[in-house]
Structure formats: structure tokens, C-alpha cells
Coordinates of C-alpha atoms in Angstrom, one line a residue:
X1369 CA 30.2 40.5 49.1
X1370 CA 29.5 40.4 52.7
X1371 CA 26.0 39.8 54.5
X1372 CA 25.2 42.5 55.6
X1373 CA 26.0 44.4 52.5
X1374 CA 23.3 41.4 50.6
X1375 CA 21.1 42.3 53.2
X1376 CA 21.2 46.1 52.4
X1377 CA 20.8 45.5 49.0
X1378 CA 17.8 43.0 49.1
X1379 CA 16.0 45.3 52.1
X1380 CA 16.6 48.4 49.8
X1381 CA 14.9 46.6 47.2
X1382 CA 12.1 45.8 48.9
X1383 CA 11.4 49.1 50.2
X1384 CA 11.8 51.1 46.6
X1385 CA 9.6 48.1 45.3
X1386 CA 6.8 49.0 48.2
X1387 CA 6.9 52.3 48.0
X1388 CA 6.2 52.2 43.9
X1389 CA 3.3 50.1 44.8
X1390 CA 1.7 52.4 47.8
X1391 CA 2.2 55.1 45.5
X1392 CA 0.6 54.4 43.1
X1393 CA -2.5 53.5 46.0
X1394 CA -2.0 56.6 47.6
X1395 CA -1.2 59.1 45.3
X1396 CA -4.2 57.6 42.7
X1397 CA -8.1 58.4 44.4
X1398 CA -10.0 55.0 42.9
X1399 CA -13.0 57.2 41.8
X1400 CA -9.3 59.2 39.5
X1401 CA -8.9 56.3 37.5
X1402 CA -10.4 55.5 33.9
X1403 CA -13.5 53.5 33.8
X1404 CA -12.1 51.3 31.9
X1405 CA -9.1 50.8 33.6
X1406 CA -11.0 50.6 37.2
X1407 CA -12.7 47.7 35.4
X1408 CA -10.0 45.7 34.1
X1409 CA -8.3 45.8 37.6
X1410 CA -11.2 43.6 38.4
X1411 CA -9.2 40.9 36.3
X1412 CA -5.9 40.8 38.0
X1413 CA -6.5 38.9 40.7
X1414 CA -8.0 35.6 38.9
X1415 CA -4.6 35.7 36.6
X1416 CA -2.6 36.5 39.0
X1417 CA -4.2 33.2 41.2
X1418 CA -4.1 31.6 37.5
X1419 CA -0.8 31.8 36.7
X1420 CA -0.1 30.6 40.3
X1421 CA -2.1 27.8 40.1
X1422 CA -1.6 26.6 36.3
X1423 CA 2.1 25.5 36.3
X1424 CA 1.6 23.6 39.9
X1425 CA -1.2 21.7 37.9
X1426 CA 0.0 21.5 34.4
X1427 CA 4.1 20.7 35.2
X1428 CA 4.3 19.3 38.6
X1429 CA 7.8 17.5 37.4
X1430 CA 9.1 20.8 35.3
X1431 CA 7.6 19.3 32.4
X1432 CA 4.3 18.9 30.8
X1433 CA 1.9 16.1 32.3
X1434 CA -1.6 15.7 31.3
X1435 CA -2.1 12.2 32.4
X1436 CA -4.3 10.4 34.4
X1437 CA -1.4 9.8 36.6
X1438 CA -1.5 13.7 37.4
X1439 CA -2.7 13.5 40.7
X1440 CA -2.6 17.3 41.1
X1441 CA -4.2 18.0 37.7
X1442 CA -6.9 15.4 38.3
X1443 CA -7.6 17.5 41.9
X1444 CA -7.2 20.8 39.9
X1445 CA -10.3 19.9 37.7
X1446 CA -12.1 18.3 41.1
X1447 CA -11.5 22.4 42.8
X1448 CA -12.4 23.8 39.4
X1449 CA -15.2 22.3 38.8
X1450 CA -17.0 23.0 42.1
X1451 CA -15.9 26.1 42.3
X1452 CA -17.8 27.2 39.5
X1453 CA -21.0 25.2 40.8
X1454 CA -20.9 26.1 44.1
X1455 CA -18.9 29.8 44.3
X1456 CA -17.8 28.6 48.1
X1457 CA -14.2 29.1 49.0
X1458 CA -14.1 27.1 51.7
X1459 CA -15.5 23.9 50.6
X1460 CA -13.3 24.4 46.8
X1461 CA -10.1 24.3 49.2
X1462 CA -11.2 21.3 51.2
X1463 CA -12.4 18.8 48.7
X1464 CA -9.5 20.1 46.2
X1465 CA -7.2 19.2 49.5
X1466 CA -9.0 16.4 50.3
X1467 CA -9.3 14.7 46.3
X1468 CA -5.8 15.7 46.1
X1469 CA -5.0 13.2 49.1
X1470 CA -7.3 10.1 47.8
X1471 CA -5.4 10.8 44.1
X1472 CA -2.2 10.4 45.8
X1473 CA -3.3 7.2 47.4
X1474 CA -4.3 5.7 44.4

């Protein structure tokens, strides 16, 4: 299998894979859709960013680790928990960051 021929395929892929997704954006008016559907959308982006997030924290090694030794876990809960107090991005990013640096330290 040459390059350029991997290149086709994986560019080819992409573009059927786009085109699906604007479809489905284009072709759909939001006000179309179910009620119900239109609200469960509101759900996908918080697992999405869950399911993201929950391995990274939960298997940093590939396997499981919920010990005090889990630096990233122990920074997970730190972002967590001040998230839901505070509802600020931007500050949950930088003391998550920033408790995630002093765990490693220590």
C-alpha cells in the first residue's frame, strides 16, 4: 500500500465522516427536532468531556489507580470540586493545572 493511496483513503474518510455530521446540521432546522431530543443534546457535551476526562484520571498507567499516590486523580477532585462551587472555567483549569504541579512534587 503506497502513501499516497493511505492518504486517499484516510482524507476520503474524513470527508464522508464531515459531511454525515453537517448534514445532519444543515439539513435538520433546531426548532425541527423533538423536544425531547433538543433537550437531551444538552447532555452530550459533559459526557463527551467525561469520558475524556475519566480514564486520564482514573487509569493514568492503563490500569486502575485510586490511590493517594494518584497525582492526577487527586488534581481531578481539586478541578471538580471548584468547579461545582465556583461555575468559572478559567480559574477550574488553573488551580486543576496548578494542584496537578504541587501533587507531582510531592
Amino acid at each position: 500500500m503506497t502513501t499516497s493511496y493511505l492518504w486517499t483513503i484516510i482524507l476520503g474518510g474524513l470527508v464522508v465522516t464531515y459531511l454525515i455530521r453537517l448534514s445532519f446540521i444543515l439539513l435538520i432546522p433546531f426548532e425541527r427536532l423533538p423536544e425531547r431530543f433538543r433537550r437531551g443534546l444538552r447532555f452530550v457535551p459533559p459526557a463527551v468531556l467525561a469520558g475524556l476526562i475519566a480514564p486520564a484520571l482514573l487509569l493514568p498507567e492503563g490500569s486502575w489507580d485510586l490511590t493517594l499516590g494518584n497525582e492526577r486523580l487527586l488534581a481531578g477532585i481539586v478541578a471538580i470540586v471548584l468547579a461545582v462551587r465556583t461555575k468559572n472555567i478559567w480559574l477550574t483549569i488553573t488551580i486543576g493545572m496548578l494542584s496537578l504541579w504541587i501533587f507531582s512534587l510531592v
